Amino acid sequence: AEAEAEVTPAVDLTEDQVELYRVDIRVGKILSVQEHEEADSLYIEQIDVGEEEPRTIVSGLRPYMPASSLEGKMCIVLANLKPRNMRGVKSHGMLLCASDKETEGEEKVELLVPKEGTQVGERLCFGEFVSAEALPAPDGPNKIQKKKVWEKLQPDLRTNEEGGGAWKDLPMVSSAGQVGCDTLKNSNIS
């Protein structure tokens, strides 16, 4: 008897890539930033990720950068996390940043940003860029949480020698090229 044909995505993916595409990492644009009244370290951002409404995302970036440096900036958002209450405000996703936590002294944090010309809402790829339609659909937020998908992938997410975002040796790319940050090389991404 013939085995049932599995639904395969339109591109050949390695096992690593299949794992990586369980998360939905998208390009966003920060529309506004306000300080969280209940928490000194938190900002509440409105971020356009190409959906009908902007998302509210709460991030702990306040100690590291002024709100003015975030407003209007393109950014990278982990979009399929379960919404979390952060000191009374529901956060629908996570802003991805590079940080040099391992170094001595003050921690430095920088936004991960797409290359100029990238469209808001675009889904990032690992390796080479293919359109979102050719990729497997990301897992739902419950599955992401239950299977700890992000927790397993995150430790290998880093910036390389040039400050470009990558997972192990697979560059994180948009249609315009590799995403990166200003100055942090060989740093954690979280």
Coordinates of N, CA and C in Angstrom, one line a residue:
A1 N 0.9 -1.2 0.0 CA 0.0 0.0 0.0 C 0.9 1.2 0.0
E2 N 0.4 2.3 -0.7 CA 1.2 3.5 -0.7 C 1.1 4.3 0.6
A3 N 2.2 4.8 1.0 CA 2.1 5.6 2.2 C 1.4 6.9 1.9
E4 N 0.7 7.4 2.9 CA 0.0 8.7 2.7 C 1.0 9.8 2.4
A5 N 0.8 10.6 1.4 CA 1.7 11.7 1.1 C 1.6 12.7 2.2
E6 N 2.8 13.1 2.7 CA 2.8 14.1 3.7 C 2.7 15.5 3.0
V7 N 2.1 16.4 3.7 CA 2.0 17.8 3.1 C 3.4 18.4 3.3
T8 N 4.1 18.7 2.2 CA 5.4 19.3 2.3 C 5.3 20.7 1.9
P9 N 6.1 21.6 2.6 CA 6.1 23.0 2.2 C 6.8 23.1 0.8
A10 N 6.6 24.2 0.2 CA 7.0 24.4 -1.2 C 8.6 24.5 -1.3
V11 N 9.2 24.6 -0.2 CA 10.7 24.6 -0.2 C 11.3 23.5 0.6
D12 N 12.4 23.0 0.2 CA 13.1 22.0 1.0 C 13.7 22.6 2.2
L13 N 13.3 22.1 3.4 CA 13.8 22.6 4.6 C 14.6 21.6 5.4
T14 N 15.6 22.0 6.1 CA 16.3 21.1 7.0 C 15.5 20.9 8.2
E15 N 15.8 19.9 9.0 CA 15.1 19.7 10.3 C 15.2 20.9 11.2
D16 N 16.4 21.6 11.2 CA 16.5 22.8 12.0 C 15.6 23.9 11.5
Q17 N 15.5 24.1 10.2 CA 14.6 25.1 9.7 C 13.1 24.8 10.0
V18 N 12.7 23.5 9.9 CA 11.4 23.2 10.3 C 11.1 23.6 11.7
E19 N 12.0 23.3 12.6 CA 11.9 23.7 14.0 C 11.7 25.2 14.1
L20 N 12.6 26.0 13.4 CA 12.7 27.4 13.5 C 11.4 28.0 13.0
Y21 N 10.7 27.4 12.0 CA 9.5 28.0 11.4 C 8.3 27.7 12.2
R22 N 8.5 27.1 13.4 CA 7.4 26.9 14.3 C 7.1 28.3 15.0
V23 N 8.2 29.1 15.1 CA 8.0 30.5 15.6 C 7.7 31.4 14.5
D24 N 6.9 32.4 14.8 CA 6.5 33.4 13.8 C 7.2 34.7 14.1
I25 N 8.3 35.0 13.4 CA 9.1 36.2 13.7 C 8.9 37.1 12.5
R26 N 8.3 38.3 12.9 CA 7.9 39.3 11.8 C 8.5 40.6 12.0
V27 N 8.5 41.4 10.9 CA 9.0 42.7 10.9 C 7.8 43.6 11.4
G28 N 8.2 44.5 12.3 CA 7.2 45.5 12.8 C 7.7 46.9 12.7
K29 N 6.8 47.8 13.0 CA 7.2 49.2 13.1 C 6.6 49.8 14.4
I30 N 7.4 50.4 15.2 CA 6.9 50.9 16.5 C 6.2 52.2 16.3
L31 N 4.9 52.3 16.5 CA 4.1 53.5 16.3 C 4.2 54.4 17.5
S32 N 4.2 53.9 18.7 CA 4.2 54.7 19.9 C 4.8 54.0 21.0
V33 N 5.3 54.7 22.0 CA 5.9 54.1 23.2 C 5.5 55.0 24.4
Q34 N 5.0 54.3 25.4 CA 4.7 55.0 26.6 C 5.3 54.3 27.8
E35 N 5.6 55.0 28.9 CA 6.1 54.4 30.1 C 5.0 53.7 30.8
H36 N 5.3 52.5 31.3 CA 4.4 51.7 32.2 C 4.3 52.4 33.5
E37 N 3.1 52.8 33.9 CA 3.0 53.5 35.2 C 3.3 52.7 36.4
E38 N 3.2 51.4 36.3 CA 3.4 50.5 37.5 C 4.8 49.9 37.5
A39 N 5.6 50.1 36.5 CA 6.9 49.4 36.4 C 8.0 50.3 35.8
D40 N 9.0 50.6 36.5 CA 10.1 51.5 36.1 C 10.8 51.0 34.9
S41 N 10.9 49.7 34.7 CA 11.7 49.1 33.6 C 10.9 48.9 32.3
L42 N 9.6 49.1 32.4 CA 8.8 48.7 31.2 C 8.3 49.8 30.3
Y43 N 8.3 49.5 29.0 CA 7.6 50.4 28.1 C 6.4 49.6 27.6
I44 N 5.3 50.4 27.2 CA 4.2 49.8 26.5 C 4.2 50.4 25.0
E45 N 4.4 49.5 24.1 CA 4.6 49.9 22.7 C 3.4 49.5 21.9
Q46 N 3.0 50.3 20.9 CA 2.0 50.0 19.9 C 2.9 49.7 18.6
I47 N 2.7 48.4 18.1 CA 3.6 48.0 17.0 C 2.7 47.5 15.9
D48 N 3.0 48.0 14.7 CA 2.3 47.5 13.5 C 3.1 46.3 13.0
V49 N 2.4 45.2 12.9 CA 3.1 44.0 12.4 C 2.4 43.5 11.1
G50 N 1.7 44.4 10.5 CA 1.0 44.1 9.2 C -0.4 43.5 9.4
E51 N -0.9 43.6 10.6 CA -2.3 43.1 10.9 C -3.3 44.3 10.8
E52 N -4.6 44.0 11.0 CA -5.6 45.1 10.9 C -5.3 46.2 12.0
E53 N -5.0 45.7 13.2 CA -4.8 46.6 14.3 C -3.3 46.5 14.8
P54 N -2.7 47.5 15.3 CA -1.4 47.4 15.9 C -1.5 46.5 17.2
R55 N -0.4 45.9 17.5 CA -0.3 45.1 18.7 C 0.3 45.9 19.9
T56 N -0.2 45.6 21.1 CA 0.3 46.1 22.3 C 1.4 45.2 22.7
I57 N 2.6 45.6 22.9 CA 3.7 44.8 23.4 C 4.4 45.5 24.5
V58 N 4.6 44.8 25.6 CA 5.3 45.4 26.8 C 6.7 44.8 26.8
S59 N 7.7 45.7 26.9 CA 9.1 45.3 26.9 C 9.9 46.0 28.0
G60 N 10.9 45.3 28.4 CA 11.7 45.8 29.5 C 12.9 46.7 29.1
L61 N 12.7 47.5 28.1 CA 13.8 48.3 27.5 C 14.0 49.6 28.1
R62 N 13.2 50.0 29.1 CA 13.3 51.4 29.6 C 14.7 51.7 30.2
P63 N 15.3 50.8 30.9 CA 16.6 51.1 31.5 C 17.7 51.3 30.4
Y64 N 17.4 50.8 29.2 CA 18.5 50.8 28.1 C 18.4 51.8 27.1
M65 N 17.2 52.3 26.8 CA 17.1 53.3 25.7 C 15.9 54.2 26.0
P66 N 16.0 55.5 25.5 CA 14.9 56.4 25.7 C 13.8 56.1 24.7
A67 N 12.6 56.4 25.1 CA 11.4 56.1 24.2 C 11.5 56.7 22.9
S68 N 12.1 57.9 22.8 CA 12.3 58.7 21.6 C 13.2 57.9 20.6
S69 N 14.1 57.0 21.1 CA 14.9 56.3 20.2 C 14.2 55.1 19.6
L70 N 13.0 54.8 20.1 CA 12.2 53.6 19.6 C 11.1 54.0 18.7
E71 N 10.5 55.2 18.9 CA 9.3 55.6 18.2 C 9.7 55.7 16.7
G72 N 8.8 55.1 15.9 CA 9.0 55.2 14.4 C 10.0 54.2 13.9
K73 N 10.7 53.4 14.7 CA 11.7 52.5 14.3 C 11.1 51.2 13.8
M74 N 11.8 50.6 12.8 CA 11.4 49.2 12.4 C 12.0 48.3 13.4
C75 N 11.4 47.1 13.6 CA 11.8 46.2 14.6 C 11.5 44.8 14.2
I76 N 11.9 43.8 15.1 CA 11.6 42.4 14.8 C 10.8 41.9 16.0
V77 N 9.6 41.2 15.7 CA 8.7 40.8 16.7 C 8.5 39.3 16.7
L78 N 8.6 38.7 17.8 CA 8.2 37.3 18.0 C 6.7 37.3 18.2
A79 N 5.9 36.9 17.2 CA 4.5 37.2 17.1 C 3.5 36.1 17.6
N80 N 4.0 34.8 17.8 CA 3.0 33.8 18.1 C 3.2 33.3 19.6
L81 N 3.5 34.2 20.5 CA 3.6 33.9 21.9 C 2.2 34.1 22.5
K82 N 1.9 33.3 23.6 CA 0.6 33.5 24.2 C 0.7 34.9 24.9
P83 N -0.4 35.7 24.8 CA -0.4 37.0 25.5 C -0.2 36.9 26.9
R84 N 0.6 37.8 27.5 CA 1.0 37.7 28.9 C 0.7 39.0 29.6
N85 N 0.2 38.9 30.8 CA 0.0 40.1 31.6 C 1.3 40.6 32.2
M86 N 1.7 41.8 31.9 CA 2.9 42.4 32.4 C 2.5 43.6 33.3
R87 N 2.4 43.3 34.6 CA 2.0 44.4 35.5 C 0.7 45.1 35.1
G88 N -0.3 44.2 34.7 CA -1.6 44.7 34.4 C -1.9 45.1 33.0
V89 N -0.8 45.0 32.1 CA -1.0 45.3 30.7 C -0.7 44.0 29.9
K90 N -1.7 43.7 29.0 CA -1.5 42.4 28.2 C -0.5 42.7 27.1
S91 N 0.5 41.9 27.0 CA 1.5 42.0 26.0 C 1.3 40.9 24.9
H92 N 1.2 41.3 23.6 CA 0.9 40.4 22.6 C 2.2 40.1 21.7
G93 N 3.2 39.6 22.3 CA 4.4 39.3 21.5 C 5.7 39.9 22.2
M94 N 6.8 39.8 21.6 CA 8.1 40.2 22.2 C 8.9 40.9 21.1
L95 N 9.5 42.0 21.6 CA 10.5 42.7 20.7 C 11.8 42.0 20.8
L96 N 12.5 41.6 19.7 CA 13.8 40.9 19.8 C 14.9 42.0 19.8
C97 N 15.8 41.7 20.7 CA 17.0 42.6 20.9 C 18.2 41.8 21.1
A98 N 19.4 42.4 20.8 CA 20.7 41.9 21.1 C 21.1 42.5 22.4
S99 N 21.8 41.7 23.2 CA 22.4 42.2 24.5 C 23.7 41.5 24.8
D100 N 24.5 42.3 25.5 CA 25.9 41.8 25.8 C 25.9 41.4 27.3
K101 N 25.0 40.7 27.8 CA 24.8 40.3 29.2 C 26.1 39.7 29.8
E102 N 26.8 38.9 28.9 CA 28.0 38.2 29.5 C 29.2 39.1 29.9
T103 N 29.2 40.3 29.2 CA 30.4 41.1 29.5 C 30.3 41.8 30.8
E104 N 31.4 42.2 31.4 CA 31.5 42.8 32.7 C 30.9 44.3 32.5
G105 N 30.5 44.8 33.6 CA 30.0 46.2 33.6 C 28.6 46.3 33.1
E106 N 28.2 47.4 32.6 CA 26.8 47.7 32.3 C 26.4 47.0 31.0
E107 N 25.2 46.4 31.1 CA 24.6 45.6 30.0 C 24.2 46.6 28.9
K108 N 24.4 46.3 27.7 CA 24.0 47.1 26.6 C 23.0 46.3 25.8
V109 N 21.9 47.0 25.4 CA 20.8 46.3 24.6 C 20.5 47.1 23.4
E110 N 20.4 46.5 22.3 CA 20.0 47.1 21.0 C 18.9 46.4 20.3
L111 N 18.1 47.2 19.6 CA 17.0 46.6 18.8 C 17.6 45.8 17.7
L112 N 17.0 44.7 17.4 CA 17.3 44.0 16.1 C 16.4 44.7 15.1
V113 N 17.0 45.0 14.0 CA 16.3 45.8 12.9 C 16.5 45.2 11.5
P114 N 15.4 45.3 10.7 CA 15.6 44.7 9.3 C 16.3 45.7 8.5
K115 N 16.8 45.3 7.3 CA 17.4 46.1 6.4 C 16.4 47.1 5.8
E116 N 16.8 48.3 5.4 CA 15.9 49.2 4.7 C 15.3 48.6 3.5
G117 N 14.0 48.9 3.3 CA 13.3 48.4 2.2 C 12.4 47.2 2.6
T118 N 12.5 46.7 3.8 CA 11.7 45.5 4.2 C 10.3 46.0 4.6
Q119 N 9.3 45.2 4.2 CA 7.9 45.6 4.5 C 7.5 45.2 5.9
V120 N 6.7 46.1 6.5 CA 6.1 45.7 7.8 C 5.2 44.5 7.6
G121 N 5.3 43.5 8.5 CA 4.5 42.3 8.5 C 5.2 41.1 7.8
E122 N 6.3 41.4 7.2 CA 7.0 40.3 6.5 C 7.5 39.3 7.5
R123 N 7.4 38.0 7.2 CA 7.9 37.0 8.1 C 9.4 36.7 7.8
L124 N 10.2 36.7 8.8 CA 11.6 36.4 8.6 C 11.9 35.0 8.3
C125 N 13.0 34.8 7.5 CA 13.4 33.4 7.2 C 14.8 33.1 7.8
F126 N 15.1 31.9 7.8 CA 16.5 31.5 8.3 C 17.2 30.8 7.2
G127 N 18.3 31.3 6.8 CA 19.0 30.7 5.6 C 18.8 31.7 4.5
E128 N 18.0 31.3 3.5 CA 17.7 32.2 2.4 C 16.2 32.6 2.5
F129 N 15.9 33.8 1.9 CA 14.6 34.3 2.0 C 13.6 33.6 1.0
V130 N 12.5 33.2 1.5 CA 11.4 32.7 0.7 C 10.1 33.3 1.1
S131 N 9.1 33.5 0.3 CA 7.9 34.2 0.7 C 7.2 33.3 1.7
A132 N 6.4 34.0 2.6 CA 5.7 33.3 3.7 C 4.8 32.2 3.2
E133 N 4.2 32.4 2.0 CA 3.3 31.4 1.5 C 4.0 30.0 1.3
A134 N 5.3 30.1 1.0 CA 6.1 28.8 0.8 C 6.6 28.2 2.1
L135 N 6.4 28.9 3.2 CA 6.9 28.3 4.5 C 5.7 27.6 5.2
P136 N 6.2 26.6 6.1 CA 5.1 26.0 6.9 C 4.5 27.0 7.8
A137 N 3.2 26.8 8.2 CA 2.6 27.8 9.1 C 3.2 27.6 10.5
P138 N 3.3 28.8 11.2 CA 3.9 28.7 12.5 C 2.9 28.0 13.5
D139 N 3.4 27.5 14.6 CA 2.6 26.9 15.6 C 1.7 27.9 16.3
G140 N 0.6 27.5 16.8 CA -0.3 28.4 17.6 C 0.4 28.7 19.0
P141 N 0.0 29.8 19.6 CA 0.6 30.2 20.9 C 0.6 29.1 22.0
N142 N -0.5 28.3 22.0 CA -0.6 27.3 23.1 C 0.5 26.2 22.9
K143 N 0.7 25.8 21.6 CA 1.6 24.8 21.3 C 3.1 25.3 21.6
I144 N 3.3 26.6 21.2 CA 4.6 27.2 21.5 C 4.9 27.2 22.9
Q145 N 3.9 27.5 23.8 CA 4.2 27.5 25.2 C 4.4 26.1 25.8
K146 N 3.5 25.2 25.4 CA 3.5 23.9 25.9 C 4.8 23.1 25.6
K147 N 5.2 23.3 24.3 CA 6.4 22.5 23.8 C 7.7 23.3 24.1
K148 N 7.5 24.5 24.7 CA 8.7 25.3 25.0 C 9.6 25.6 23.8
V149 N 8.9 25.8 22.6 CA 9.6 26.0 21.4 C 10.6 27.1 21.4
W150 N 10.2 28.3 21.9 CA 11.1 29.5 22.0 C 12.2 29.2 22.9
E151 N 11.9 28.6 24.1 CA 13.0 28.3 25.0 C 14.1 27.4 24.5
K152 N 13.7 26.5 23.6 CA 14.7 25.6 23.0 C 15.5 26.3 21.9
L153 N 14.9 27.2 21.1 CA 15.6 27.9 20.0 C 16.4 29.0 20.5
Q154 N 15.9 29.8 21.4 CA 16.5 31.0 21.8 C 18.0 31.0 22.2
P155 N 18.5 30.0 22.9 CA 19.9 30.0 23.3 C 20.9 30.0 22.1
D156 N 20.5 29.5 20.9 CA 21.3 29.5 19.7 C 21.1 30.8 18.8
L157 N 20.3 31.7 19.3 CA 20.0 32.9 18.5 C 21.0 34.0 18.9
R158 N 21.9 34.4 18.0 CA 22.9 35.4 18.4 C 23.2 36.3 17.2
T159 N 23.9 37.3 17.5 CA 24.5 38.1 16.4 C 25.9 37.6 16.1
N160 N 26.3 37.7 14.8 CA 27.6 37.2 14.4 C 28.7 38.2 14.4
E161 N 29.8 37.9 13.8 CA 30.9 38.9 13.8 C 30.6 40.2 13.3
E162 N 29.6 40.3 12.3 CA 29.2 41.6 11.7 C 28.0 42.2 12.4
G163 N 27.5 41.6 13.4 CA 26.3 42.1 14.1 C 25.0 41.7 13.4
G164 N 25.1 40.7 12.5 CA 23.9 40.2 11.8 C 23.2 39.1 12.7
G165 N 21.9 39.1 12.7 CA 21.2 38.1 13.5 C 21.3 36.7 12.8
A166 N 21.5 35.6 13.6 CA 21.5 34.3 13.1 C 21.1 33.3 14.1
W167 N 20.7 32.1 13.6 CA 20.5 31.0 14.5 C 21.5 29.9 14.1
K168 N 22.4 29.6 15.0 CA 23.6 28.8 14.7 C 24.2 29.4 13.5
D169 N 24.3 28.7 12.3 CA 24.9 29.3 11.1 C 23.9 29.8 10.1
L170 N 22.6 29.8 10.5 CA 21.6 30.3 9.5 C 21.3 31.8 9.7
P171 N 21.6 32.6 8.7 CA 21.2 34.0 8.9 C 19.7 34.3 9.0
M172 N 19.3 35.2 9.8 CA 17.9 35.7 9.9 C 17.7 36.7 8.8
V173 N 16.9 36.5 7.8 CA 16.8 37.4 6.7 C 15.4 37.8 6.4
S174 N 15.3 39.0 5.9 CA 14.0 39.5 5.3 C 14.2 39.5 3.8
S175 N 13.3 40.0 3.0 CA 13.5 40.1 1.6 C 14.6 41.0 1.2
A176 N 15.0 42.0 2.1 CA 16.0 43.0 1.8 C 17.4 42.5 2.3
G177 N 17.5 41.4 3.0 CA 18.8 41.0 3.5 C 18.7 40.6 5.0
Q178 N 19.9 40.4 5.6 CA 20.0 39.9 7.0 C 19.7 41.1 8.0
V179 N 18.9 40.7 9.0 CA 18.6 41.6 10.1 C 19.8 41.8 10.9
G180 N 19.9 42.9 11.7 CA 21.1 43.1 12.6 C 20.8 44.1 13.6
C181 N 21.9 44.6 14.3 CA 21.8 45.6 15.2 C 22.9 46.6 15.0
D182 N 22.9 47.7 15.8 CA 23.9 48.7 15.5 C 25.4 48.3 15.8
T183 N 25.7 47.8 17.0 CA 27.1 47.6 17.3 C 27.4 46.2 18.0
L184 N 26.3 45.5 18.5 CA 26.6 44.3 19.3 C 26.9 43.1 18.4
K185 N 28.1 42.7 18.5 CA 28.6 41.5 17.7 C 28.7 40.3 18.7
N186 N 28.5 39.1 18.2 CA 28.6 37.9 19.0 C 27.8 38.0 20.3
S187 N 26.6 38.5 20.2 CA 25.8 38.7 21.4 C 24.5 37.9 21.4
N188 N 23.9 37.7 22.5 CA 22.7 37.0 22.7 C 21.5 37.8 22.0
I189 N 20.6 37.1 21.5 CA 19.3 37.7 21.0 C 18.2 37.1 21.8
S190 N 17.4 38.0 22.4 CA 16.3 37.5 23.2 C 15.2 38.6 23.2

